[in-house]
Tab-separated table of C-alpha atoms and ligand atoms in Angstrom:
chain	number	residue	atom	x	y	z
A	915	UNK	CA	2.446	-2.437	-57.963
A	916	UNK	CA	-0.432	-3.569	-59.259
A	917	UNK	CA	-3.585	-4.926	-57.742
A	918	UNK	CA	-2.351	-8.365	-57.062
A	919	UNK	CA	0.896	-9.944	-55.733
A	920	UNK	CA	1.156	-13.575	-57.706
A	921	UNK	CA	4.808	-13.349	-58.580
A	922	UNK	CA	7.706	-11.686	-56.719
A	923	UNK	CA	8.488	-10.323	-60.130
A	924	UNK	CA	5.301	-8.037	-59.682
A	925	UNK	CA	7.240	-6.043	-57.538
A	926	UNK	CA	10.280	-3.636	-58.591
A	927	UNK	CA	13.362	-2.919	-56.250
A	928	UNK	CA	11.808	0.092	-55.199
A	929	UNK	CA	8.734	-1.402	-54.034
A	930	UNK	CA	10.856	-4.061	-52.087
A	931	UNK	CA	12.714	-1.286	-50.395
A	932	UNK	CA	9.591	0.630	-49.220
A	933	UNK	CA	7.972	-2.669	-47.901
A	934	UNK	CA	11.189	-3.450	-46.101
A	935	UNK	CA	11.303	-0.100	-44.521
A	936	UNK	CA	7.854	-0.369	-43.266
A	937	UNK	CA	8.460	-4.016	-42.023
A	938	UNK	CA	11.335	-2.621	-39.891
A	939	UNK	CA	8.904	-0.078	-38.249
A	940	UNK	CA	6.135	-2.971	-37.801
A	941	UNK	CA	8.577	-5.083	-36.100
A	942	UNK	CA	8.611	-2.431	-33.170
A	943	UNK	CA	5.097	-1.092	-33.568
A	944	UNK	CA	3.372	-4.205	-33.896
A	945	UNK	CA	-0.391	-3.074	-33.614
A	946	UNK	CA	-2.625	-0.524	-35.483
A	947	UNK	CA	-6.074	-0.033	-37.187
A	948	UNK	CA	-4.882	0.508	-40.477
A	949	UNK	CA	-7.027	-2.520	-41.761
A	950	UNK	CA	-10.081	-1.688	-39.766
A	951	UNK	CA	-12.968	-2.627	-41.526
A	952	UNK	CA	-11.081	-4.576	-43.982
A	953	UNK	CA	-12.109	-8.504	-44.093
A	954	UNK	CA	-9.570	-10.686	-45.820
A	955	UNK	CA	-10.348	-14.287	-47.120
A	956	UNK	CA	-7.636	-16.800	-46.815
A	957	UNK	CA	-8.434	-19.519	-49.437
A	958	UNK	CA	-6.044	-22.721	-48.688
A	959	UNK	CA	-5.840	-25.903	-50.979
A	960	UNK	CA	-3.001	-26.962	-49.009
A	961	UNK	CA	-1.858	-27.287	-45.449
A	962	UNK	CA	0.205	-24.480	-43.769
A	963	UNK	CA	1.359	-23.560	-40.546
A	964	UNK	CA	3.517	-20.407	-41.052
A	965	UNK	CA	1.717	-18.772	-43.850
A	966	UNK	CA	-1.945	-19.134	-42.308
A	967	UNK	CA	-0.764	-18.068	-38.888
A	968	UNK	CA	1.358	-14.961	-40.042
A	969	UNK	CA	-1.335	-13.700	-42.283
A	970	UNK	CA	-4.190	-14.347	-39.775
A	971	UNK	CA	-1.944	-12.659	-36.944
A	972	UNK	CA	-0.719	-9.732	-39.054
A	973	UNK	CA	-4.264	-8.838	-40.236
A	974	UNK	CA	-5.635	-9.008	-36.661
A	975	UNK	CA	-2.579	-7.093	-35.456
A	976	UNK	CA	-3.869	-4.278	-37.974
A	977	UNK	CA	-7.249	-4.324	-36.981
A	978	UNK	CA	-8.674	-6.274	-39.882
A	979	UNK	CA	-10.563	-9.602	-39.799
A	980	UNK	CA	-9.092	-12.868	-41.625
A	981	UNK	CA	-11.607	-15.672	-42.595
A	982	UNK	CA	-9.912	-18.902	-43.175
A	983	UNK	CA	-11.490	-21.109	-46.067
A	984	UNK	CA	-9.964	-24.683	-46.405
A	985	UNK	CA	-10.854	-25.312	-49.860
A	986	UNK	CA	-11.750	-28.754	-49.528
A	987	UNK	CA	-14.792	-27.544	-47.345
A	988	UNK	CA	-16.026	-25.148	-50.050
A	989	UNK	CA	-17.943	-25.750	-53.283
A	990	UNK	CA	-14.625	-25.670	-55.442
A	991	UNK	CA	-14.127	-29.073	-54.039
A	992	UNK	CA	-17.596	-29.979	-55.564
A	993	UNK	CA	-16.678	-28.530	-59.023
A	994	UNK	CA	-17.813	-24.577	-58.757
A	995	UNK	CA	-15.195	-22.898	-60.945
A	996	UNK	CA	-12.610	-20.621	-59.650
A	997	UNK	CA	-14.095	-17.880	-61.684
A	998	UNK	CA	-17.608	-17.951	-59.916
A	999	UNK	CA	-15.941	-18.458	-56.692
A	1000	UNK	CA	-14.167	-15.283	-57.110
A	1001	UNK	CA	-17.016	-13.221	-58.203
A	1002	UNK	CA	-18.815	-14.431	-55.255
A	1003	UNK	CA	-15.875	-13.664	-52.888
A	1004	UNK	CA	-15.873	-10.118	-54.211
A	1005	UNK	CA	-19.262	-9.597	-52.677
A	1006	UNK	CA	-18.237	-10.345	-49.296
A	1007	UNK	CA	-14.662	-9.644	-48.629
A	1008	UNK	CA	-11.951	-6.985	-49.515
A	1009	UNK	CA	-9.019	-9.257	-50.538
A	1010	UNK	CA	-7.809	-12.859	-50.833
A	1011	UNK	CA	-4.687	-14.721	-49.868
A	1012	UNK	CA	-4.623	-17.900	-51.560
A	1013	UNK	CA	-2.650	-20.938	-51.443
A	1014	UNK	CA	-3.114	-23.303	-54.521
A	1015	UNK	CA	-1.954	-26.389	-56.218
A	1016	UNK	CA	-2.206	-24.807	-59.670
A	1017	UNK	CA	-0.598	-21.258	-60.429
A	1018	UNK	CA	-3.468	-20.985	-63.144
A	1019	UNK	CA	-6.003	-20.995	-60.409
A	1020	UNK	CA	-4.726	-17.576	-58.874
A	1021	UNK	CA	-4.491	-16.233	-62.345
A	1022	UNK	CA	-8.118	-17.017	-62.602
A	1023	UNK	CA	-9.059	-15.517	-59.213
A	1024	UNK	CA	-7.292	-12.273	-59.794
A	1025	UNK	CA	-8.710	-11.974	-63.296
A	1026	UNK	CA	-12.160	-12.423	-62.752
A	1027	UNK	CA	-12.698	-10.122	-59.645
A	1028	UNK	CA	-11.635	-6.620	-58.525
A	1029	UNK	CA	-10.079	-7.975	-55.270
A	1030	UNK	CA	-6.421	-7.863	-54.646
A	1031	UNK	CA	-5.220	-11.473	-54.683
A	1032	UNK	CA	-1.881	-12.603	-52.885
A	1033	UNK	CA	-0.040	-15.763	-53.686
A	1034	UNK	CA	0.074	-17.591	-50.439
A	1035	UNK	CA	2.125	-20.469	-52.698
A	1036	UNK	CA	1.392	-21.998	-55.860
A	1037	UNK	CA	3.122	-24.877	-57.786
A	1038	UNK	CA	5.129	-22.080	-59.412
A	1039	UNK	CA	6.033	-19.582	-57.076
A	1040	UNK	CA	6.182	-18.346	-53.317
A	1041	UNK	CA	6.570	-14.797	-53.415
A	1042	UNK	CA	5.744	-13.924	-49.815
A	1043	UNK	CA	8.238	-16.255	-48.651
A	1044	UNK	CA	10.939	-14.761	-50.724
A	1045	UNK	CA	9.872	-11.307	-49.845
A	1046	UNK	CA	10.704	-12.217	-46.201
A	1047	UNK	CA	13.733	-14.071	-46.959
A	1048	UNK	CA	15.217	-11.008	-48.880
A	1049	UNK	CA	14.304	-8.960	-45.727
A	1050	UNK	CA	16.081	-11.373	-43.514
A	1051	UNK	CA	19.074	-11.429	-45.581
A	1052	UNK	CA	19.335	-7.802	-45.862
A	1053	UNK	CA	19.015	-7.641	-42.024
A	1054	UNK	CA	21.505	-10.248	-41.299
A	1055	UNK	CA	24.032	-9.515	-44.048
A	1056	UNK	CA	23.605	-5.926	-45.174
A	1057	UNK	CA	23.372	-4.591	-48.825
A	1058	UNK	CA	21.593	-7.317	-51.001
A	1059	UNK	CA	23.713	-6.202	-53.963
A	1060	UNK	CA	27.009	-7.267	-52.278
A	1061	UNK	CA	25.577	-10.774	-51.505
A	1062	UNK	CA	25.640	-14.124	-53.378
A	1063	UNK	CA	22.788	-16.560	-52.410
A	1064	UNK	CA	23.079	-20.269	-53.304
A	1065	UNK	CA	19.999	-22.515	-53.238
A	1066	UNK	CA	20.697	-26.305	-53.098
A	1067	UNK	CA	18.126	-28.787	-54.115
A	1068	UNK	CA	14.921	-28.868	-56.032
A	1069	UNK	CA	13.991	-26.386	-58.626
A	1070	UNK	CA	10.554	-25.780	-56.925
A	1071	UNK	CA	8.135	-22.965	-56.222
A	1072	UNK	CA	10.464	-21.252	-53.564
A	1073	UNK	CA	13.835	-21.668	-56.009
A	1074	UNK	CA	11.701	-19.920	-58.546
A	1075	UNK	CA	10.669	-17.043	-56.518
A	1076	UNK	CA	14.022	-16.652	-55.033
A	1077	UNK	CA	15.761	-16.687	-58.351
A	1078	UNK	CA	13.519	-13.812	-59.514
A	1079	UNK	CA	13.652	-12.019	-56.074
A	1080	UNK	CA	17.526	-11.991	-56.010
A	1081	UNK	CA	17.672	-10.717	-59.653
A	1082	UNK	CA	15.188	-7.828	-58.856
A	1083	UNK	CA	16.912	-6.976	-55.471
A	1084	UNK	CA	20.225	-7.061	-57.220
A	1085	UNK	CA	21.751	-10.152	-55.309
A	1086	UNK	CA	23.606	-12.747	-57.000
A	1087	UNK	CA	21.951	-16.378	-57.237
A	1088	UNK	CA	23.414	-19.655	-57.930
A	1089	UNK	CA	21.058	-22.445	-58.009
A	1090	UNK	CA	22.413	-26.261	-57.921
A	1091	UNK	CA	19.705	-28.726	-58.912
A	1092	UNK	CA	19.770	-32.126	-60.570
A	1093	UNK	CA	19.322	-31.843	-64.385
A	1094	UNK	CA	15.919	-33.580	-64.117
A	1095	UNK	CA	14.630	-30.921	-61.572
A	1096	UNK	CA	15.534	-27.518	-62.786
A	1097	UNK	CA	13.722	-24.330	-62.070
A	1098	UNK	CA	11.174	-23.076	-64.479
A	1099	UNK	CA	12.803	-22.298	-67.817
A	1100	UNK	CA	10.613	-18.740	-68.200
A	1101	UNK	CA	11.697	-17.857	-64.501
A	1102	UNK	CA	15.160	-18.302	-65.235
A	1103	UNK	CA	15.272	-16.314	-68.592
A	1104	UNK	CA	13.150	-13.748	-67.143
A	1105	UNK	CA	16.006	-13.459	-64.246
A	1106	UNK	CA	19.034	-13.718	-66.614
A	1107	UNK	CA	17.259	-10.650	-68.639
A	1108	UNK	CA	17.213	-8.422	-65.270
A	1109	UNK	CA	20.676	-9.667	-63.844
A	1110	UNK	CA	22.703	-11.265	-66.549
A	1111	UNK	CA	25.204	-13.738	-65.281
A	1112	UNK	CA	24.570	-12.844	-61.679
A	1113	UNK	CA	22.031	-15.641	-62.356
A	1114	UNK	CA	23.378	-19.129	-62.626
A	1115	UNK	CA	21.817	-22.532	-62.546
A	1116	UNK	CA	24.206	-25.672	-62.204
A	1117	UNK	CA	24.417	-29.140	-60.917
A	1118	UNK	CA	27.316	-29.188	-58.457
A	1119	UNK	CA	26.344	-27.978	-55.065
A	1120	UNK	CA	29.980	-27.135	-54.329
A	1121	UNK	CA	30.146	-24.961	-57.209
A	1122	UNK	CA	26.909	-22.909	-56.290
A	1123	UNK	CA	28.243	-22.474	-52.674
A	1124	UNK	CA	31.561	-20.944	-53.678
A	1125	UNK	CA	31.725	-17.418	-52.120
A	1126	UNK	CA	27.967	-17.366	-50.996
A	1127	UNK	CA	26.840	-15.574	-48.129
A	1128	UNK	CA	23.613	-17.478	-47.761
A	1129	UNK	CA	23.138	-21.253	-48.472
A	1130	UNK	CA	19.349	-21.920	-48.888
A	1131	UNK	CA	17.441	-25.314	-49.119
A	1132	UNK	CA	13.895	-26.342	-49.295
A	1133	UNK	CA	12.232	-29.762	-48.831
A	1134	UNK	CA	13.020	-32.278	-51.693
A	1135	UNK	CA	9.342	-33.490	-51.749
A	1136	UNK	CA	6.956	-30.394	-52.072
A	1137	UNK	CA	3.143	-30.626	-51.269
A	1138	UNK	CA	1.698	-32.392	-54.527
A	1139	UNK	CA	5.002	-34.326	-55.296
A	1140	UNK	CA	4.197	-37.037	-52.734
A	1141	UNK	CA	3.803	-39.937	-55.097
A	1142	UNK	CA	7.535	-39.421	-56.287
A	1143	UNK	CA	8.640	-39.245	-52.677
A	1144	UNK	CA	11.136	-42.263	-52.620
A	1145	UNK	CA	12.649	-41.723	-56.032
A	1146	UNK	CA	13.172	-38.152	-55.124
A	1147	UNK	CA	14.923	-39.109	-52.063
A	1148	UNK	CA	17.237	-41.457	-53.730
A	1149	UNK	CA	18.176	-38.645	-56.513
A	1150	UNK	CA	18.595	-35.908	-53.940
A	1151	UNK	CA	19.859	-36.869	-50.435
A	1152	UNK	CA	23.240	-38.364	-51.555
A	1153	UNK	CA	24.469	-35.315	-53.360
A	1154	UNK	CA	22.014	-32.271	-52.621
A	1155	UNK	CA	21.717	-32.594	-48.666
A	1156	UNK	CA	23.043	-29.372	-46.896
A	1157	UNK	CA	25.793	-30.391	-44.816
A	1158	UNK	CA	28.420	-29.204	-42.583
A	1159	UNK	CA	30.911	-29.921	-45.077
A	1160	UNK	CA	29.103	-28.133	-47.837
A	1161	UNK	CA	28.804	-25.213	-45.642
A	1162	UNK	CA	32.400	-25.026	-45.001
A	1163	UNK	CA	32.695	-24.539	-48.789
A	1164	UNK	CA	30.750	-21.228	-48.523
A	1165	UNK	CA	31.878	-18.045	-47.066
A	1166	UNK	CA	33.175	-18.201	-43.255
A	1167	UNK	CA	30.348	-15.923	-42.221
A	1168	UNK	CA	27.652	-17.314	-44.535
A	1169	UNK	CA	24.153	-18.119	-43.205
A	1170	UNK	CA	22.006	-21.101	-43.448
A	1171	UNK	CA	18.295	-20.598	-44.508
A	1172	UNK	CA	15.295	-22.744	-45.001
A	1173	UNK	CA	11.660	-21.721	-45.786
A	1174	UNK	CA	10.434	-24.556	-43.378
A	1175	UNK	CA	8.791	-27.124	-42.728
A	1176	UNK	CA	12.272	-28.889	-42.711
A	1177	UNK	CA	12.892	-32.534	-42.778
A	1178	UNK	CA	16.347	-33.276	-40.972
A	1179	UNK	CA	18.275	-36.006	-42.555
A	1180	UNK	CA	16.654	-35.391	-45.994
A	1181	UNK	CA	17.515	-31.928	-47.749
A	1182	UNK	CA	19.466	-30.775	-44.269
A	1183	UNK	CA	21.770	-32.328	-41.543
A	1184	UNK	CA	20.347	-31.629	-38.197
A	1185	UNK	CA	23.642	-30.343	-37.041
A	1186	UNK	CA	23.177	-27.551	-39.836
A	1187	UNK	CA	19.849	-26.174	-39.219
A	1188	UNK	CA	20.189	-26.587	-35.464
A	1189	UNK	CA	23.746	-24.876	-35.498
A	1190	UNK	CA	24.975	-21.482	-35.073
A	1191	UNK	CA	24.842	-20.190	-38.725
A	1192	UNK	CA	20.896	-21.347	-39.113
A	1193	UNK	CA	18.785	-17.991	-39.187
A	1194	UNK	CA	15.466	-20.105	-39.830
A	1195	UNK	CA	13.165	-18.860	-37.023
A	1196	UNK	CA	14.124	-15.299	-37.696
A	1197	UNK	CA	13.314	-15.999	-41.242
A	1198	UNK	CA	9.724	-17.256	-40.206
A	1199	UNK	CA	9.123	-14.316	-38.261
A	1200	UNK	CA	9.821	-11.970	-40.922
A	1201	UNK	CA	6.863	-13.432	-42.727
A	1202	UNK	CA	4.793	-11.541	-40.127
A	1203	UNK	CA	6.284	-8.244	-40.468
A	1204	UNK	CA	6.632	-8.298	-44.167
A	1205	UNK	CA	3.441	-9.405	-44.975
A	1206	UNK	CA	1.801	-6.757	-42.974
A	1207	UNK	CA	3.636	-4.220	-44.749
A	1208	UNK	CA	2.637	-5.935	-48.037
A	1209	UNK	CA	-0.926	-5.597	-47.217
A	1210	UNK	CA	-0.371	-1.811	-46.290
A	1211	UNK	CA	1.014	-1.468	-49.700
A	1212	UNK	CA	-1.553	-3.345	-51.508
A	1213	UNK	CA	-4.617	-1.567	-49.666
A	1214	UNK	CA	-2.643	1.636	-50.231
A	1215	UNK	CA	-2.606	2.469	-46.552
A	1216	UNK	CA	1.049	3.377	-46.159
A	1217	UNK	CA	0.341	6.912	-45.427
A	1218	UNK	CA	-1.729	5.794	-42.537
A	1219	UNK	CA	1.103	4.343	-40.861
B	2335	LIG	N1	7.276	-21.657	-45.495
B	2335	LIG	C1	5.836	-21.662	-45.470
B	2335	LIG	O1	5.335	-21.290	-46.393
B	2335	LIG	O2	5.445	-22.660	-44.446
B	2335	LIG	P1	3.838	-23.213	-44.336
B	2335	LIG	O3	3.665	-24.192	-45.360
B	2335	LIG	O4	3.876	-23.718	-42.937
B	2335	LIG	O5	3.091	-22.045	-44.462
B	2336	LIG	N1	8.275	-26.220	-51.799
B	2336	LIG	C1	7.463	-26.461	-50.436
B	2336	LIG	C2	7.348	-25.166	-49.604
B	2336	LIG	C3	6.580	-25.195	-48.591
B	2336	LIG	C4	6.585	-23.988	-47.678
B	2336	LIG	C5	6.014	-26.855	-51.089
B	2336	LIG	O1	5.574	-26.329	-52.081
B	2336	LIG	O2	5.932	-27.828	-50.238
C-alpha cells in the first residue's frame, strides 16, 4: 500500500487479506497502545454516525488521539484552499481521515502533505465501508472467490467501491441500476480489466440477484443529492426497492447488506432489513475492527500487534 487510502483500488488482494487477519484479532483484543503519540484529524464536510464514531473509538482503543473537525467551522468554509489546509495540518497531526463532497479535495489533501490521508467517503468512493463489507461477507459466507454480490439501486460512491473491491477480492459483482444512474465508467472499466465478466452492470434487479449470495443496497438519495430527491424516489422505488420478493430470487441462504443509514420504505422494505437475513449491524460493527487494522497497516505498526 502507498501512503494514502483514497480508493479501494489502492489495496491489493494481499493487503486485504492481511487487514482481515488483523481485524479478526482486534475483535477479541480490543485495546492496545500501538497508536500512542499519534494524533489523527477527522476532517468532515458531511454528517456521519458510523464513520466518525468507529474511527474516533478505534483510535482511542489503540492509544491514539482523534481530533474531530467539522469542516464548516474551519477556514475552508471561508475560502482557505485545501492545499494550505493540508500544509498546515501536517505541522500538527500524524494523519487525516476526511469525508468530503468532491473526491478532488482528497486528492489535493493527499498530494500537498506528507500525511497519510484516508477517504472517509467522497462523491466517488467509500473505500473504508467496502473494506468492512468484504470482511463481513468473508465472515458470514466464507471464501470471497465463491461469492456473487448483487448491488441494487443507485450507482453511487458505495456502489463504485463495491465494484472495485469485489473485483480485487475475487468476488463476482452484478449491479442493477437505472440507465440514468450508472456507476462511474472508469471504475467499471478498471474492474472489468481485473475481473472480466465477473463484473456486470444491468438494469434489471431480478437479473442481478440471480445466484447471488449477497444482496446489497444503499440510499437512493445520497448526501449532496437532496435537490433531486423526489425525482429519484419516483424513478427508483417502484423498480429498485429490495423487497422480500426480490430476496426470494437470490440464493436461499443469501444475506442482506446495507451500509446504513437506511430509509425503510425507500431502498428497502422494513421486513427485509429487520428480517433474519439482514446482517447490517454486524456490518456496521466491522467498520471498527477493519479501520483499526487499516490504521495499523498505514502507520506500519502491524509488527507491534
Ligand atoms: N455507512 C456510513 O458511512 O455511515 P455514516 O454516514 O453514519 O458514517
Ligand atoms: N451513498 C451514501 C452513503 C452514506 C454512508 C451517501 O453518500 O450519502
